[in-house]
Amino acid sequence: SKGQIAKAQEALQKLRNTKEVETEIEAIQNEERSNSNEASISVWKLLLSKKFRMCLIVCICLHLSQQLSGMVAIFYYSTSFFQDAGISEKNSQYATIGVGVILVTMTLITIPLMDRLGRRTLHLTGLAGIVIFSIMITIALNYNTTDAVGIFLIVSTMCFVVAFALGPGSIPWMAAGELFTQGPRAAAISICVFVNWLGNLIVSLVFPQLQSIPEFSFLPFFIITAILFVLLFIYF
């Protein structure tokens, strides 16, 4: 965009670890020329546009699958969640620390996997894992009468976090930038960020109410994630 072709070529050669980058440089220049002639689209026009509707729906579903998966509940209320399930306060705090460690570790692991396996594969695999481990968490909450079941709950929760970090934790933030061209991109990102934080707010407010029936507190997240998995499997 700044016309520094030589520097761009040098940087791309280092990034790709090859001298053969002329074709990619030319493709980038062609895209830049195309984007410079594309008018910006407002949020309202994007919402009414039939041309971009499917891309926008996919991006919104990606962000909803991130926030309505139940990860927000674990992230915000993990200590009280484990304690309400009958796990000691000390072990609940250790489990909460484990959640953070797994998120950081899996994010580092996921970065190189994105280009190898693809965004779709990682995201759908993560959602499938979330559905499976939500069922396991619900089972553990219904039969949490022994220390063994408490350990099973912690392990299921940690596996849930791994599945989340595998794809749903990061991929939705990239979707709008990759699926939309320059004109509607800013509006699309604005809509997606709004939807994402709205979902975050809803879960953070609703989950404490769901804990009045702790045995089934993860059931709504399981249902929503399963529906979004089917939609994204078809359209993403």
PDB file of N, CA, C and O in Angstrom, residues 152-212:
ATOM      1  N   PHE A 152     -12.863 -36.305  37.499  1.00  0.00           N
ATOM      2  CA  PHE A 152     -13.421 -36.442  36.149  1.00  0.00           C
ATOM      3  C   PHE A 152     -13.959 -35.101  35.647  1.00  0.00           C
ATOM      4  O   PHE A 152     -13.798 -34.744  34.475  1.00  0.00           O
ATOM      5  N   LEU A 153     -14.604 -34.337  36.534  1.00  0.00           N
ATOM      6  CA  LEU A 153     -15.126 -33.016  36.169  1.00  0.00           C
ATOM      7  C   LEU A 153     -13.994 -32.074  35.790  1.00  0.00           C
ATOM      8  O   LEU A 153     -14.083 -31.354  34.781  1.00  0.00           O
ATOM      9  N   ILE A 154     -12.931 -32.055  36.586  1.00  0.00           N
ATOM     10  CA  ILE A 154     -11.796 -31.168  36.298  1.00  0.00           C
ATOM     11  C   ILE A 154     -11.149 -31.548  34.966  1.00  0.00           C
ATOM     12  O   ILE A 154     -10.863 -30.682  34.131  1.00  0.00           O
ATOM     13  N   VAL A 155     -10.945 -32.847  34.747  1.00  0.00           N
ATOM     14  CA  VAL A 155     -10.332 -33.307  33.494  1.00  0.00           C
ATOM     15  C   VAL A 155     -11.223 -32.948  32.307  1.00  0.00           C
ATOM     16  O   VAL A 155     -10.738 -32.482  31.268  1.00  0.00           O
ATOM     17  N   SER A 156     -12.531 -33.155  32.438  1.00  0.00           N
ATOM     18  CA  SER A 156     -13.463 -32.815  31.362  1.00  0.00           C
ATOM     19  C   SER A 156     -13.424 -31.323  31.055  1.00  0.00           C
ATOM     20  O   SER A 156     -13.462 -30.907  29.888  1.00  0.00           O
ATOM     21  N   THR A 157     -13.341 -30.514  32.107  1.00  0.00           N
ATOM     22  CA  THR A 157     -13.282 -29.061  31.928  1.00  0.00           C
ATOM     23  C   THR A 157     -11.994 -28.651  31.232  1.00  0.00           C
ATOM     24  O   THR A 157     -11.999 -27.788  30.346  1.00  0.00           O
ATOM     25  N   MET A 158     -10.877 -29.252  31.614  1.00  0.00           N
ATOM     26  CA  MET A 158      -9.600 -28.944  30.979  1.00  0.00           C
ATOM     27  C   MET A 158      -9.617 -29.347  29.498  1.00  0.00           C
ATOM     28  O   MET A 158      -9.104 -28.617  28.633  1.00  0.00           O
ATOM     29  N   CYS A 159     -10.210 -30.501  29.197  1.00  0.00           N
ATOM     30  CA  CYS A 159     -10.334 -30.928  27.799  1.00  0.00           C
ATOM     31  C   CYS A 159     -11.234 -29.974  27.022  1.00  0.00           C
ATOM     32  O   CYS A 159     -10.992 -29.691  25.843  1.00  0.00           O
ATOM     33  N   PHE A 160     -12.272 -29.467  27.686  1.00  0.00           N
ATOM     34  CA  PHE A 160     -13.146 -28.454  27.089  1.00  0.00           C
ATOM     35  C   PHE A 160     -12.334 -27.223  26.697  1.00  0.00           C
ATOM     36  O   PHE A 160     -12.486 -26.682  25.590  1.00  0.00           O
ATOM     37  N   VAL A 161     -11.466 -26.786  27.597  1.00  0.00           N
ATOM     38  CA  VAL A 161     -10.630 -25.611  27.334  1.00  0.00           C
ATOM     39  C   VAL A 161      -9.673 -25.870  26.172  1.00  0.00           C
ATOM     40  O   VAL A 161      -9.454 -24.994  25.323  1.00  0.00           O
ATOM     41  N   VAL A 162      -9.104 -27.086  26.108  1.00  0.00           N
ATOM     42  CA  VAL A 162      -8.223 -27.443  24.993  1.00  0.00           C
ATOM     43  C   VAL A 162      -8.977 -27.350  23.674  1.00  0.00           C
ATOM     44  O   VAL A 162      -8.476 -26.792  22.688  1.00  0.00           O
ATOM     45  N   ALA A 163     -10.192 -27.899  23.630  1.00  0.00           N
ATOM     46  CA  ALA A 163     -11.006 -27.858  22.409  1.00  0.00           C
ATOM     47  C   ALA A 163     -11.330 -26.424  22.009  1.00  0.00           C
ATOM     48  O   ALA A 163     -11.282 -26.067  20.823  1.00  0.00           O
ATOM     49  N   PHE A 164     -11.628 -25.594  23.009  1.00  0.00           N
ATOM     50  CA  PHE A 164     -11.925 -24.183  22.725  1.00  0.00           C
ATOM     51  C   PHE A 164     -10.716 -23.476  22.131  1.00  0.00           C
ATOM     52  O   PHE A 164     -10.819 -22.761  21.128  1.00  0.00           O
ATOM     53  N   ALA A 165      -9.562 -23.681  22.739  1.00  0.00           N
ATOM     54  CA  ALA A 165      -8.343 -22.990  22.294  1.00  0.00           C
ATOM     55  C   ALA A 165      -7.873 -23.499  20.935  1.00  0.00           C
ATOM     56  O   ALA A 165      -7.150 -22.794  20.227  1.00  0.00           O
ATOM     57  N   LEU A 166      -8.268 -24.710  20.559  1.00  0.00           N
ATOM     58  CA  LEU A 166      -7.838 -25.290  19.295  1.00  0.00           C
ATOM     59  C   LEU A 166      -8.308 -24.481  18.094  1.00  0.00           C
ATOM     60  O   LEU A 166      -7.587 -24.342  17.108  1.00  0.00           O
ATOM     61  N   GLY A 167      -9.499 -23.934  18.167  1.00  0.00           N
ATOM     62  CA  GLY A 167     -10.029 -23.195  17.024  1.00  0.00           C
ATOM     63  C   GLY A 167     -10.930 -22.038  17.404  1.00  0.00           C
ATOM     64  O   GLY A 167     -10.664 -20.877  17.065  1.00  0.00           O
ATOM     65  N   PRO A 168     -12.026 -22.312  18.128  1.00  0.00           N
ATOM     66  CA  PRO A 168     -12.980 -21.241  18.468  1.00  0.00           C
ATOM     67  C   PRO A 168     -12.390 -20.084  19.253  1.00  0.00           C
ATOM     68  O   PRO A 168     -12.929 -18.983  19.228  1.00  0.00           O
ATOM     69  N   GLY A 169     -11.289 -20.305  19.941  1.00  0.00           N
ATOM     70  CA  GLY A 169     -10.704 -19.234  20.735  1.00  0.00           C
ATOM     71  C   GLY A 169     -10.046 -18.139  19.924  1.00  0.00           C
ATOM     72  O   GLY A 169      -9.959 -16.988  20.360  1.00  0.00           O
ATOM     73  N   SER A 170      -9.571 -18.455  18.714  1.00  0.00           N
ATOM     74  CA  SER A 170      -8.821 -17.466  17.938  1.00  0.00           C
ATOM     75  C   SER A 170      -9.338 -17.251  16.518  1.00  0.00           C
ATOM     76  O   SER A 170      -9.302 -16.124  16.009  1.00  0.00           O
ATOM     77  N   ILE A 171      -9.823 -18.286  15.878  1.00  0.00           N
ATOM     78  CA  ILE A 171     -10.185 -18.195  14.464  1.00  0.00           C
ATOM     79  C   ILE A 171     -11.291 -17.173  14.163  1.00  0.00           C
ATOM     80  O   ILE A 171     -11.208 -16.471  13.142  1.00  0.00           O
ATOM     81  N   PRO A 172     -12.335 -17.042  14.992  1.00  0.00           N
ATOM     82  CA  PRO A 172     -13.362 -16.032  14.685  1.00  0.00           C
ATOM     83  C   PRO A 172     -12.819 -14.618  14.506  1.00  0.00           C
ATOM     84  O   PRO A 172     -13.363 -13.842  13.707  1.00  0.00           O
ATOM     85  N   TRP A 173     -11.739 -14.270  15.226  1.00  0.00           N
ATOM     86  CA  TRP A 173     -11.189 -12.924  15.119  1.00  0.00           C
ATOM     87  C   TRP A 173     -10.545 -12.682  13.751  1.00  0.00           C
ATOM     88  O   TRP A 173     -10.366 -11.529  13.338  1.00  0.00           O
ATOM     89  N   MET A 174     -10.198 -13.729  13.033  1.00  0.00           N
ATOM     90  CA  MET A 174      -9.565 -13.583  11.716  1.00  0.00           C
ATOM     91  C   MET A 174     -10.573 -13.611  10.576  1.00  0.00           C
ATOM     92  O   MET A 174     -10.273 -13.169   9.467  1.00  0.00           O
ATOM     93  N   ALA A 175     -11.750 -14.149  10.840  1.00  0.00           N
ATOM     94  CA  ALA A 175     -12.689 -14.474   9.773  1.00  0.00           C
ATOM     95  C   ALA A 175     -13.090 -13.266   8.930  1.00  0.00           C
ATOM     96  O   ALA A 175     -13.019 -13.307   7.699  1.00  0.00           O
ATOM     97  N   ALA A 176     -13.511 -12.188   9.573  1.00  0.00           N
ATOM     98  CA  ALA A 176     -14.004 -11.027   8.821  1.00  0.00           C
ATOM     99  C   ALA A 176     -12.911 -10.426   7.948  1.00  0.00           C
ATOM    100  O   ALA A 176     -13.152 -10.023   6.810  1.00  0.00           O
ATOM    101  N   GLY A 177     -11.690 -10.371   8.473  1.00  0.00           N
ATOM    102  CA  GLY A 177     -10.580  -9.809   7.700  1.00  0.00           C
ATOM    103  C   GLY A 177     -10.231 -10.655   6.493  1.00  0.00           C
ATOM    104  O   GLY A 177      -9.721 -10.132   5.496  1.00  0.00           O
ATOM    105  N   GLU A 178     -10.498 -11.955   6.556  1.00  0.00           N
ATOM    106  CA  GLU A 178     -10.137 -12.850   5.456  1.00  0.00           C
ATOM    107  C   GLU A 178     -11.286 -13.095   4.488  1.00  0.00           C
ATOM    108  O   GLU A 178     -11.057 -13.379   3.312  1.00  0.00           O
ATOM    109  N   LEU A 179     -12.534 -13.004   4.953  1.00  0.00           N
ATOM    110  CA  LEU A 179     -13.675 -13.288   4.092  1.00  0.00           C
ATOM    111  C   LEU A 179     -14.195 -12.060   3.348  1.00  0.00           C
ATOM    112  O   LEU A 179     -14.877 -12.205   2.337  1.00  0.00           O
ATOM    113  N   PHE A 180     -13.877 -10.862   3.851  1.00  0.00           N
ATOM    114  CA  PHE A 180     -14.379  -9.639   3.231  1.00  0.00           C
ATOM    115  C   PHE A 180     -13.255  -8.871   2.542  1.00  0.00           C
ATOM    116  O   PHE A 180     -12.115  -8.863   3.020  1.00  0.00           O
ATOM    117  N   THR A 181     -13.593  -8.232   1.447  1.00  0.00           N
ATOM    118  CA  THR A 181     -12.642  -7.367   0.753  1.00  0.00           C
ATOM    119  C   THR A 181     -12.575  -6.015   1.465  1.00  0.00           C
ATOM    120  O   THR A 181     -13.280  -5.775   2.450  1.00  0.00           O
ATOM    121  N   GLN A 182     -11.747  -5.120   0.933  1.00  0.00           N
ATOM    122  CA  GLN A 182     -11.448  -3.873   1.622  1.00  0.00           C
ATOM    123  C   GLN A 182     -12.685  -3.019   1.885  1.00  0.00           C
ATOM    124  O   GLN A 182     -12.815  -2.433   2.966  1.00  0.00           O
ATOM    125  N   GLY A 183     -13.593  -2.946   0.923  1.00  0.00           N
ATOM    126  CA  GLY A 183     -14.762  -2.069   1.057  1.00  0.00           C
ATOM    127  C   GLY A 183     -15.626  -2.362   2.270  1.00  0.00           C
ATOM    128  O   GLY A 183     -15.868  -1.484   3.103  1.00  0.00           O
ATOM    129  N   PRO A 184     -16.131  -3.586   2.404  1.00  0.00           N
ATOM    130  CA  PRO A 184     -17.010  -3.898   3.543  1.00  0.00           C
ATOM    131  C   PRO A 184     -16.276  -4.394   4.780  1.00  0.00           C
ATOM    132  O   PRO A 184     -16.911  -4.677   5.790  1.00  0.00           O
ATOM    133  N   ARG A 185     -14.958  -4.508   4.722  1.00  0.00           N
ATOM    134  CA  ARG A 185     -14.217  -5.153   5.812  1.00  0.00           C
ATOM    135  C   ARG A 185     -14.390  -4.437   7.150  1.00  0.00           C
ATOM    136  O   ARG A 185     -14.615  -5.076   8.179  1.00  0.00           O
ATOM    137  N   ALA A 186     -14.255  -3.121   7.161  1.00  0.00           N
ATOM    138  CA  ALA A 186     -14.349  -2.366   8.417  1.00  0.00           C
ATOM    139  C   ALA A 186     -15.723  -2.534   9.053  1.00  0.00           C
ATOM    140  O   ALA A 186     -15.843  -2.747  10.266  1.00  0.00           O
ATOM    141  N   ALA A 187     -16.770  -2.453   8.231  1.00  0.00           N
ATOM    142  CA  ALA A 187     -18.132  -2.614   8.750  1.00  0.00           C
ATOM    143  C   ALA A 187     -18.346  -4.028   9.265  1.00  0.00           C
ATOM    144  O   ALA A 187     -18.974  -4.235  10.314  1.00  0.00           O
ATOM    145  N   ALA A 188     -17.825  -5.019   8.546  1.00  0.00           N
ATOM    146  CA  ALA A 188     -17.981  -6.418   8.962  1.00  0.00           C
ATOM    147  C   ALA A 188     -17.290  -6.677  10.292  1.00  0.00           C
ATOM    148  O   ALA A 188     -17.848  -7.339  11.176  1.00  0.00           O
ATOM    149  N   ILE A 189     -16.082  -6.154  10.444  1.00  0.00           N
ATOM    150  CA  ILE A 189     -15.353  -6.331  11.693  1.00  0.00           C
ATOM    151  C   ILE A 189     -16.102  -5.654  12.849  1.00  0.00           C
ATOM    152  O   ILE A 189     -16.190  -6.207  13.956  1.00  0.00           O
ATOM    153  N   SER A 190     -16.670  -4.479  12.594  1.00  0.00           N
ATOM    154  CA  SER A 190     -17.428  -3.767  13.631  1.00  0.00           C
ATOM    155  C   SER A 190     -18.622  -4.589  14.101  1.00  0.00           C
ATOM    156  O   SER A 190     -18.888  -4.718  15.303  1.00  0.00           O
ATOM    157  N   ILE A 191     -19.349  -5.164  13.149  1.00  0.00           N
ATOM    158  CA  ILE A 191     -20.521  -5.977  13.491  1.00  0.00           C
ATOM    159  C   ILE A 191     -20.097  -7.211  14.286  1.00  0.00           C
ATOM    160  O   ILE A 191     -20.715  -7.564  15.292  1.00  0.00           O
ATOM    161  N   CYS A 192     -19.032  -7.853  13.842  1.00  0.00           N
ATOM    162  CA  CYS A 192     -18.568  -9.077  14.505  1.00  0.00           C
ATOM    163  C   CYS A 192     -18.088  -8.805  15.924  1.00  0.00           C
ATOM    164  O   CYS A 192     -18.369  -9.596  16.847  1.00  0.00           O
ATOM    165  N   VAL A 193     -17.372  -7.712  16.110  1.00  0.00           N
ATOM    166  CA  VAL A 193     -16.895  -7.358  17.458  1.00  0.00           C
ATOM    167  C   VAL A 193     -18.086  -7.060  18.375  1.00  0.00           C
ATOM    168  O   VAL A 193     -18.108  -7.484  19.542  1.00  0.00           O
ATOM    169  N   PHE A 194     -19.099  -6.366  17.843  1.00  0.00           N
ATOM    170  CA  PHE A 194     -20.306  -6.079  18.627  1.00  0.00           C
ATOM    171  C   PHE A 194     -20.998  -7.374  19.041  1.00  0.00           C
ATOM    172  O   PHE A 194     -21.363  -7.554  20.212  1.00  0.00           O
ATOM    173  N   VAL A 195     -21.175  -8.296  18.089  1.00  0.00           N
ATOM    174  CA  VAL A 195     -21.824  -9.573  18.373  1.00  0.00           C
ATOM    175  C   VAL A 195     -21.017 -10.367  19.397  1.00  0.00           C
ATOM    176  O   VAL A 195     -21.578 -10.982  20.312  1.00  0.00           O
ATOM    177  N   ASN A 196     -19.689 -10.346  19.243  1.00  0.00           N
ATOM    178  CA  ASN A 196     -18.824 -11.105  20.140  1.00  0.00           C
ATOM    179  C   ASN A 196     -18.972 -10.644  21.585  1.00  0.00           C
ATOM    180  O   ASN A 196     -19.193 -11.452  22.492  1.00  0.00           O
ATOM    181  N   TRP A 197     -18.884  -9.335  21.790  1.00  0.00           N
ATOM    182  CA  TRP A 197     -18.956  -8.828  23.163  1.00  0.00           C
ATOM    183  C   TRP A 197     -20.374  -8.862  23.708  1.00  0.00           C
ATOM    184  O   TRP A 197     -20.576  -8.959  24.924  1.00  0.00           O
ATOM    185  N   LEU A 198     -21.366  -8.803  22.815  1.00  0.00           N
ATOM    186  CA  LEU A 198     -22.750  -8.978  23.269  1.00  0.00           C
ATOM    187  C   LEU A 198     -22.951 -10.400  23.792  1.00  0.00           C
ATOM    188  O   LEU A 198     -23.572 -10.602  24.846  1.00  0.00           O
ATOM    189  N   GLY A 199     -22.407 -11.377  23.064  1.00  0.00           N
ATOM    190  CA  GLY A 199     -22.470 -12.757  23.529  1.00  0.00           C
ATOM    191  C   GLY A 199     -21.748 -12.935  24.853  1.00  0.00           C
ATOM    192  O   GLY A 199     -22.220 -13.651  25.752  1.00  0.00           O
ATOM    193  N   ASN A 200     -20.605 -12.282  24.986  1.00  0.00           N
ATOM    194  CA  ASN A 200     -19.839 -12.335  26.232  1.00  0.00           C
ATOM    195  C   ASN A 200     -20.663 -11.793  27.388  1.00  0.00           C
ATOM    196  O   ASN A 200     -20.710 -12.394  28.475  1.00  0.00           O
ATOM    197  N   LEU A 201     -21.331 -10.674  27.166  1.00  0.00           N
ATOM    198  CA  LEU A 201     -22.158 -10.052  28.209  1.00  0.00           C
ATOM    199  C   LEU A 201     -23.320 -10.954  28.592  1.00  0.00           C
ATOM    200  O   LEU A 201     -23.609 -11.135  29.783  1.00  0.00           O
ATOM    201  N   ILE A 202     -23.971 -11.542  27.591  1.00  0.00           N
ATOM    202  CA  ILE A 202     -25.130 -12.396  27.860  1.00  0.00           C
ATOM    203  C   ILE A 202     -24.737 -13.584  28.730  1.00  0.00           C
ATOM    204  O   ILE A 202     -25.395 -13.893  29.727  1.00  0.00           O
ATOM    205  N   VAL A 203     -23.635 -14.255  28.373  1.00  0.00           N
ATOM    206  CA  VAL A 203     -23.208 -15.432  29.137  1.00  0.00           C
ATOM    207  C   VAL A 203     -22.791 -15.038  30.547  1.00  0.00           C
ATOM    208  O   VAL A 203     -23.127 -15.724  31.519  1.00  0.00           O
ATOM    209  N   SER A 204     -22.080 -13.930  30.670  1.00  0.00           N
ATOM    210  CA  SER A 204     -21.609 -13.508  31.998  1.00  0.00           C
ATOM    211  C   SER A 204     -22.775 -13.151  32.927  1.00  0.00           C
ATOM    212  O   SER A 204     -22.670 -13.295  34.146  1.00  0.00           O
ATOM    213  N   LEU A 205     -23.901 -12.702  32.342  1.00  0.00           N
ATOM    214  CA  LEU A 205     -25.073 -12.364  33.153  1.00  0.00           C
ATOM    215  C   LEU A 205     -25.971 -13.569  33.407  1.00  0.00           C
ATOM    216  O   LEU A 205     -26.586 -13.685  34.471  1.00  0.00           O
ATOM    217  N   VAL A 206     -26.046 -14.468  32.431  1.00  0.00           N
ATOM    218  CA  VAL A 206     -26.983 -15.588  32.517  1.00  0.00           C
ATOM    219  C   VAL A 206     -26.422 -16.752  33.326  1.00  0.00           C
ATOM    220  O   VAL A 206     -27.167 -17.413  34.067  1.00  0.00           O
ATOM    221  N   PHE A 207     -25.108 -17.013  33.223  1.00  0.00           N
ATOM    222  CA  PHE A 207     -24.556 -18.206  33.870  1.00  0.00           C
ATOM    223  C   PHE A 207     -24.773 -18.235  35.386  1.00  0.00           C
ATOM    224  O   PHE A 207     -25.086 -19.309  35.937  1.00  0.00           O
ATOM    225  N   PRO A 208     -24.623 -17.103  36.108  1.00  0.00           N
ATOM    226  CA  PRO A 208     -24.917 -17.160  37.556  1.00  0.00           C
ATOM    227  C   PRO A 208     -26.348 -17.611  37.842  1.00  0.00           C
ATOM    228  O   PRO A 208     -26.595 -18.280  38.855  1.00  0.00           O
ATOM    229  N   GLN A 209     -27.286 -17.272  36.953  1.00  0.00           N
ATOM    230  CA  GLN A 209     -28.662 -17.720  37.137  1.00  0.00           C
ATOM    231  C   GLN A 209     -28.788 -19.212  36.874  1.00  0.00           C
ATOM    232  O   GLN A 209     -29.557 -19.916  37.535  1.00  0.00           O
ATOM    233  N   LEU A 210     -28.014 -19.714  35.905  1.00  0.00           N
ATOM    234  CA  LEU A 210     -28.051 -21.141  35.585  1.00  0.00           C
ATOM    235  C   LEU A 210     -27.489 -21.986  36.725  1.00  0.00           C
ATOM    236  O   LEU A 210     -27.825 -23.168  36.854  1.00  0.00           O
ATOM    237  N   GLN A 211     -26.633 -21.383  37.551  1.00  0.00           N
ATOM    238  CA  GLN A 211     -26.048 -22.137  38.649  1.00  0.00           C
ATOM    239  C   GLN A 211     -27.058 -22.449  39.756  1.00  0.00           C
ATOM    240  O   GLN A 211     -26.742 -23.182  40.692  1.00  0.00           O
ATOM    241  N   SER A 212     -28.282 -21.916  39.616  1.00  0.00           N
ATOM    242  CA  SER A 212     -29.344 -22.320  40.535  1.00  0.00           C
ATOM    243  C   SER A 212     -29.781 -23.754  40.257  1.00  0.00           C
ATOM    244  O   SER A 212     -30.386 -24.407  41.115  1.00  0.00           O
TER     245      SER A 212
END
